[in-house]
mmCIF file of C-alpha atoms in Angstrom:
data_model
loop_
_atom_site.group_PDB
_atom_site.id
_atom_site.type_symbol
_atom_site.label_atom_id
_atom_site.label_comp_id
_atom_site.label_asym_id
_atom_site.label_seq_id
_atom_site.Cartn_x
_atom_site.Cartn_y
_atom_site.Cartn_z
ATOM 1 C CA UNK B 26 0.000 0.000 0.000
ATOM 2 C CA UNK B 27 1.404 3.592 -0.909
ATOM 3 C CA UNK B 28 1.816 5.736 1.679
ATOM 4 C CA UNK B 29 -0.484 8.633 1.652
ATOM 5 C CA UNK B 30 0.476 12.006 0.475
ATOM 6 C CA UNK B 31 0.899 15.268 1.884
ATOM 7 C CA UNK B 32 -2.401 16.413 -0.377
ATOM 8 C CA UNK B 33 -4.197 13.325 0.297
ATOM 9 C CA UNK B 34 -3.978 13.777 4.083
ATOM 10 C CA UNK B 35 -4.928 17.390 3.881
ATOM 11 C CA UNK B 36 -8.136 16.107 1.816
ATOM 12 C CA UNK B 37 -9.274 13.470 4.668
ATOM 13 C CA UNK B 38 -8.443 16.020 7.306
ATOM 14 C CA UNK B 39 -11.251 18.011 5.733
ATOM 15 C CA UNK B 40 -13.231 15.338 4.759
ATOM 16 C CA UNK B 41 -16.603 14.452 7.064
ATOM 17 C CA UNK B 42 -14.803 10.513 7.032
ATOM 18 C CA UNK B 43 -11.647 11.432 8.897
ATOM 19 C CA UNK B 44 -11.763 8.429 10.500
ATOM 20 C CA UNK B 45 -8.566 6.711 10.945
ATOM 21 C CA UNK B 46 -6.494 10.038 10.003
ATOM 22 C CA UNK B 47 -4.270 9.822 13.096
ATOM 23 C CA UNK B 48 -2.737 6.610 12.200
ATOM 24 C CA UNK B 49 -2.275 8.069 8.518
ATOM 25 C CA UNK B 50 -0.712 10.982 10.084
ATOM 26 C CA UNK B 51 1.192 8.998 12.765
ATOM 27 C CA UNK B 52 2.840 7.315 9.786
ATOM 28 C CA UNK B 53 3.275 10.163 7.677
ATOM 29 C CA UNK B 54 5.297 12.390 10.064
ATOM 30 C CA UNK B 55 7.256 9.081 11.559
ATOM 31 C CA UNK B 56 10.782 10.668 10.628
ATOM 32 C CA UNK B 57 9.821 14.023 12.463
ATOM 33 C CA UNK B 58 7.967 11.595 15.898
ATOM 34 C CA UNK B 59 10.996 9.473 16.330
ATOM 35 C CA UNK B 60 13.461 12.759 16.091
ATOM 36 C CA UNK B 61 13.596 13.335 19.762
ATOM 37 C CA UNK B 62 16.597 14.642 21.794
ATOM 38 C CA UNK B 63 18.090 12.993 24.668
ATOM 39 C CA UNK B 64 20.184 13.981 27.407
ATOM 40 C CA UNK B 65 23.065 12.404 25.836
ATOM 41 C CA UNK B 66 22.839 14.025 22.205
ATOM 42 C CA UNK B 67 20.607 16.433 20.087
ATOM 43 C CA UNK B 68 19.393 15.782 16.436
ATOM 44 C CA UNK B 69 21.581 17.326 13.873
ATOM 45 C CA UNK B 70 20.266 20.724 12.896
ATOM 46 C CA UNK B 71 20.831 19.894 9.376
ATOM 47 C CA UNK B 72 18.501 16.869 9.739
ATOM 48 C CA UNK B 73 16.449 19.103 11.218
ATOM 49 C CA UNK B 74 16.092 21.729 8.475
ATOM 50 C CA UNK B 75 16.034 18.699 5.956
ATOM 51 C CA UNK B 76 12.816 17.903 7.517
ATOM 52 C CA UNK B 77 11.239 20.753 8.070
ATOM 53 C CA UNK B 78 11.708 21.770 4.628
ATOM 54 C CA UNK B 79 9.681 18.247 4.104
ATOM 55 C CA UNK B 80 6.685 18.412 6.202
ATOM 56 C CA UNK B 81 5.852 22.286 7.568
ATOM 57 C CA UNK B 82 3.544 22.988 4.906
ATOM 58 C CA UNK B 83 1.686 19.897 6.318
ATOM 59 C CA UNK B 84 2.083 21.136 9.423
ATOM 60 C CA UNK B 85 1.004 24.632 8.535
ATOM 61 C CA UNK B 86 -1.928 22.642 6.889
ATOM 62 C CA UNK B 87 -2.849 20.914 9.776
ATOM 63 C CA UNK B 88 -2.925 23.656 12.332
ATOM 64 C CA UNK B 89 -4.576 25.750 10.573
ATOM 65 C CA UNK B 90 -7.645 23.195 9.484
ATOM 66 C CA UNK B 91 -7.510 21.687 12.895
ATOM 67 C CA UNK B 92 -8.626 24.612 15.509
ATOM 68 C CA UNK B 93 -11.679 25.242 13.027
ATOM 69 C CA UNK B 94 -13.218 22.228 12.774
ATOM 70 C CA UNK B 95 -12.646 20.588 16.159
ATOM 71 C CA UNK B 96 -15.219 23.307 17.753
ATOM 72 C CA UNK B 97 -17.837 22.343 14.832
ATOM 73 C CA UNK B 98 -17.051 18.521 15.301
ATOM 74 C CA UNK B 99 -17.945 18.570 19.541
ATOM 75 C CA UNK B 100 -21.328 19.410 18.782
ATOM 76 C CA UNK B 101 -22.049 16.703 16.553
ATOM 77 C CA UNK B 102 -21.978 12.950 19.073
ATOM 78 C CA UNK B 103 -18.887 11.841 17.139
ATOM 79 C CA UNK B 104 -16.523 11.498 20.689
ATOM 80 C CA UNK B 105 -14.770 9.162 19.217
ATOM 81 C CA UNK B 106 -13.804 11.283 16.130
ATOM 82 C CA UNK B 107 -13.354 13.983 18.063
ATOM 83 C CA UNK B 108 -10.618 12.493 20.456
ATOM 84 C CA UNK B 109 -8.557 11.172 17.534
ATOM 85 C CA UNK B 110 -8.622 15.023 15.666
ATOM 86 C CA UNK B 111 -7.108 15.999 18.891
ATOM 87 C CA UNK B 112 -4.408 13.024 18.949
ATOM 88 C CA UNK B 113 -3.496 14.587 15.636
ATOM 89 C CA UNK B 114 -3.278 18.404 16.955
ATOM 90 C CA UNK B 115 -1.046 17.307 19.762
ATOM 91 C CA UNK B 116 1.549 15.376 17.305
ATOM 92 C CA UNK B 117 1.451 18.308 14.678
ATOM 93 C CA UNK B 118 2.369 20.478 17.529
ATOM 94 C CA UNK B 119 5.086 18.251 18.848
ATOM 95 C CA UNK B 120 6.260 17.819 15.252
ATOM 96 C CA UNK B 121 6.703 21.454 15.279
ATOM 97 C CA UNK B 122 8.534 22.044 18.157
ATOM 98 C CA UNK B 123 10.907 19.200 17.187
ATOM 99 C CA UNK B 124 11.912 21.660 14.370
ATOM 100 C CA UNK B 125 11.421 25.069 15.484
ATOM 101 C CA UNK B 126 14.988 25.586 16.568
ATOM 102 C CA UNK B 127 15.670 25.569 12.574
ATOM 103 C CA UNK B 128 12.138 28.151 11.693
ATOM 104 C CA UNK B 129 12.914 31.676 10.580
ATOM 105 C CA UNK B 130 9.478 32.611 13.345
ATOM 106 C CA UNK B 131 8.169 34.701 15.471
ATOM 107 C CA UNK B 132 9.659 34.483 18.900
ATOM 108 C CA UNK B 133 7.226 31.984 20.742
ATOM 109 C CA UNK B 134 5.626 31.271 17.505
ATOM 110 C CA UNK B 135 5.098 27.666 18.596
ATOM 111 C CA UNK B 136 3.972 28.711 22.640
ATOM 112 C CA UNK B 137 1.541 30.902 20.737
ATOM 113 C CA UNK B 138 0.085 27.413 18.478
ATOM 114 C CA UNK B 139 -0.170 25.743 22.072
ATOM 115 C CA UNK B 140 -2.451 28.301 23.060
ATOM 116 C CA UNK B 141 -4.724 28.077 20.073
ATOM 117 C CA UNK B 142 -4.912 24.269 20.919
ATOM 118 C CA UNK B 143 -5.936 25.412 24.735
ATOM 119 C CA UNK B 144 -8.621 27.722 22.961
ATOM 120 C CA UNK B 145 -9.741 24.590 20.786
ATOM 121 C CA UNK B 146 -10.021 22.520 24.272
ATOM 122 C CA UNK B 147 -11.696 25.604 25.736
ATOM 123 C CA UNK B 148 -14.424 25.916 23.017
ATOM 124 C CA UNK B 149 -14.776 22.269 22.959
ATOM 125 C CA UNK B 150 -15.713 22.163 26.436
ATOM 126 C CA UNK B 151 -12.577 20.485 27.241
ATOM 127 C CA UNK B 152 -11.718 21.887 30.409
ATOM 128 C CA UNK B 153 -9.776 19.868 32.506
ATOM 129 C CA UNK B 154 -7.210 19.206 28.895
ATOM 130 C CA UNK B 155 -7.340 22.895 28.444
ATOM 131 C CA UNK B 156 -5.896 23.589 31.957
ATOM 132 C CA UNK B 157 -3.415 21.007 31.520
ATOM 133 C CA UNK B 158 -2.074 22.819 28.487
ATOM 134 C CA UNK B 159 -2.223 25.869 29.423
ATOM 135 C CA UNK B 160 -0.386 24.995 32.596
ATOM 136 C CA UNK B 161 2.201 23.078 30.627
ATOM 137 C CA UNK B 162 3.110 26.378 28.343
ATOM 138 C CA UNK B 163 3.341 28.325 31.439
ATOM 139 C CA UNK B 164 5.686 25.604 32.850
ATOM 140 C CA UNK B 165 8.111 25.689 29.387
ATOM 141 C CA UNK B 166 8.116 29.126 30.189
ATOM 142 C CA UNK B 167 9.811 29.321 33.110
ATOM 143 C CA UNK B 168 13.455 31.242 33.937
ATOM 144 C CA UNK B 169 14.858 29.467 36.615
ATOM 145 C CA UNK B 170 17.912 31.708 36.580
ATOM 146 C CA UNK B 171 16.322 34.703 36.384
ATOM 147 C CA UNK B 172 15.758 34.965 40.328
ATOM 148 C CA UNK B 173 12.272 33.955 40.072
ATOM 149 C CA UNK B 174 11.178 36.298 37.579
ATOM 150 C CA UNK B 175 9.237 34.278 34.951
ATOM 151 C CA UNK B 176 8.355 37.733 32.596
ATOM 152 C CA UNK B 177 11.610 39.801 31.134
ATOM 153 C CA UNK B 178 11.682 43.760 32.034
ATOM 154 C CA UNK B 179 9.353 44.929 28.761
ATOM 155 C CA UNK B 180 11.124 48.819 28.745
ATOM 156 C CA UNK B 181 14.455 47.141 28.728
ATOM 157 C CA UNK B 182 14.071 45.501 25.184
ATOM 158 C CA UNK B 183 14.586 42.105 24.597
ATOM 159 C CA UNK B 184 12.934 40.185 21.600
ATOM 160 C CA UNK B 185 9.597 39.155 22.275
ATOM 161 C CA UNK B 186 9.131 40.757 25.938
ATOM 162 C CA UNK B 187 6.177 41.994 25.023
ATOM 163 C CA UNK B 188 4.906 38.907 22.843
ATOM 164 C CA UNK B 189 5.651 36.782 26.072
ATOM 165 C CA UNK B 190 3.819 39.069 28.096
ATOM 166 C CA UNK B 191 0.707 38.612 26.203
ATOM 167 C CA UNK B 192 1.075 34.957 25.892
ATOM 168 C CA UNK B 193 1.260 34.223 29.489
ATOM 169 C CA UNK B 194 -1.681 37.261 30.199
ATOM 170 C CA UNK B 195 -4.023 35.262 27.216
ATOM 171 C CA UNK B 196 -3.351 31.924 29.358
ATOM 172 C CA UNK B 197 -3.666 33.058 32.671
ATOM 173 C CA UNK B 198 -7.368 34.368 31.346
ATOM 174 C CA UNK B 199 -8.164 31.387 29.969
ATOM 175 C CA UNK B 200 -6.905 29.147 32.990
ATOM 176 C CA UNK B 201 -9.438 30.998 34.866
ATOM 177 C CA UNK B 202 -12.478 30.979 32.505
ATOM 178 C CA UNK B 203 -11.928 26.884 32.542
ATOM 179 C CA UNK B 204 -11.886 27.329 36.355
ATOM 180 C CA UNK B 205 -15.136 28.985 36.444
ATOM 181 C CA UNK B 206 -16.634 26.794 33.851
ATOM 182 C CA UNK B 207 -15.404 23.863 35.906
ATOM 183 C CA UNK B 208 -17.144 25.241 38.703
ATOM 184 C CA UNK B 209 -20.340 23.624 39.096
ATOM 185 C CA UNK B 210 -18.834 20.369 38.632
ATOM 186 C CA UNK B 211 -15.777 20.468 41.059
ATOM 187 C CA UNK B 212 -15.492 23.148 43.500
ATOM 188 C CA UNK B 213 -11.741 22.392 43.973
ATOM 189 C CA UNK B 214 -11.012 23.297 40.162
ATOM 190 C CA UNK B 215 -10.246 27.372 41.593
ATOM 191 C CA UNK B 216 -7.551 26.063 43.226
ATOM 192 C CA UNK B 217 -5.550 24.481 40.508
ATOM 193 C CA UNK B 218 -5.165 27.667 39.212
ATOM 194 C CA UNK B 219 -3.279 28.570 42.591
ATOM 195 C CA UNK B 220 -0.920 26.121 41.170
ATOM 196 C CA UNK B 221 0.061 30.185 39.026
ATOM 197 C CA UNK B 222 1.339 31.424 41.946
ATOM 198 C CA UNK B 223 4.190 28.770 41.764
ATOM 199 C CA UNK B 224 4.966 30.568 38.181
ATOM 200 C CA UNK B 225 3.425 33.734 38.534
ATOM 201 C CA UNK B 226 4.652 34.602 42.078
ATOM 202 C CA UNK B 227 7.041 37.885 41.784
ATOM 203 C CA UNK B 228 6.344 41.394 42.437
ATOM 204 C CA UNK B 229 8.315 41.931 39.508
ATOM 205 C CA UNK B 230 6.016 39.870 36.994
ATOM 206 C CA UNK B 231 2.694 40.915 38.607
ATOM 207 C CA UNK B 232 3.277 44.746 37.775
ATOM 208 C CA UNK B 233 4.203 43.711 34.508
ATOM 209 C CA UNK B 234 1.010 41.464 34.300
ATOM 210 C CA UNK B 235 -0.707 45.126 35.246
ATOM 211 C CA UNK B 236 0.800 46.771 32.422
ATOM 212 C CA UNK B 237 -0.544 44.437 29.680
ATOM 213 C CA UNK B 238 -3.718 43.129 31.047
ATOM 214 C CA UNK B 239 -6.797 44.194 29.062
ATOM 215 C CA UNK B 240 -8.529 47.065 30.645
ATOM 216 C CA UNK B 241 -11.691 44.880 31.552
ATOM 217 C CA UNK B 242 -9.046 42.677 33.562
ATOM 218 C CA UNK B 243 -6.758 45.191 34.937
#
């Protein structure tokens, strides 16, 4: 059997029979999966580029089809079709942080997909998997070494201050709305998001936090 192609994949992804895509996908992006770093030794960055050249317009593909039609799909009864889209989100996002080292990007560009995937939990009333995620950005985030100061100093420069400033505001907001959503079910949900004040916890990050917040949230 031929393996499928980059166009073919794309099509089924679309497609109202996207059943069995994740194995298809699984299969397809095998070379970028099994590229993981150890402590011992890191992929070579010109493997690296080799593949990203290969598959990141499939991966562009993917996350960009993905986040729309997830929302659509959880209000049809389709669970089961649901829960494999989303075992394909999560390995086109892993795909592309196996490679962003080698992307000409935004700073964060790949933080910033995560959080599109914890909107796409959010909307799908995914809750408890949009907490996770949104918890496990905030948790890459962190600058041990920086005195425990998570968010840079925005007035003294620094590529992306400001773009990590509104990432970790965006997630923050969102942690909460899943908190209060969770509310009625588990009354114990607020207090996962105290787990933030084991990232969040500096005076130095919270008057930054003030600075970008939304006026509604400030």
């Amino acid at each position: 059997m031929a393996a499928p192609s980059e166009s073919s994949l794309i099509s089924k992804l679309q497609s109202s029979d996207s059943s069995g895509i994740h194995a298809l996908v699984s299969d397809y992006l095998r070379p970028l999966a099994d590229l993981k770093a150890t402590k011992k030794s890191k992929p070579d960055p010109t493997l690296i580029r080799s593949l990203a050249k290969r598959f990141l317009s499939f991966l562009n593909s993917s996350l960009s089809i993905l986040p729309k039609r997830l929302p659509e799909l959880s209000k049809s009864n389709d669970a089961v079709l649901l829960l494999e889209l989303l075992r394909v989100y999560r390995l086109c996002l892993d795909c592309l942080d196996t490679v962003a080292s080698q992307l000409a990007s935004k700073p964060f560009s790949v933080e910033f997909q995560r959080l599109r995937f914890m909107h796409c939990l959010e909307s799908c009333a995914l809750f408890a998997e949009a907490e996770v995620e949104g918890l496990g950005v905030l948790e890459r985030l962190r600058q041990p070494k920086r005195k425990g100061k998570l968010l840079p100093e925005i007035d003294k420069g620094g590529g992306g201050s400001k773009d990590l400033c509104s990432l970790i505001v965006d997630i923050a907001v969102s942690l909460v709305r899943c908190a209060s959503a969770g509310l009625a079910k588990e009354d114990g949900d607020f207090k996962k998001i105290g787990g933030l004040n084991a990232i969040l916890y500096s005076e130095h990050d919270l008057s930054i936090l003030v600075r970008v917040l939304p006026p509604s949230l400030a």
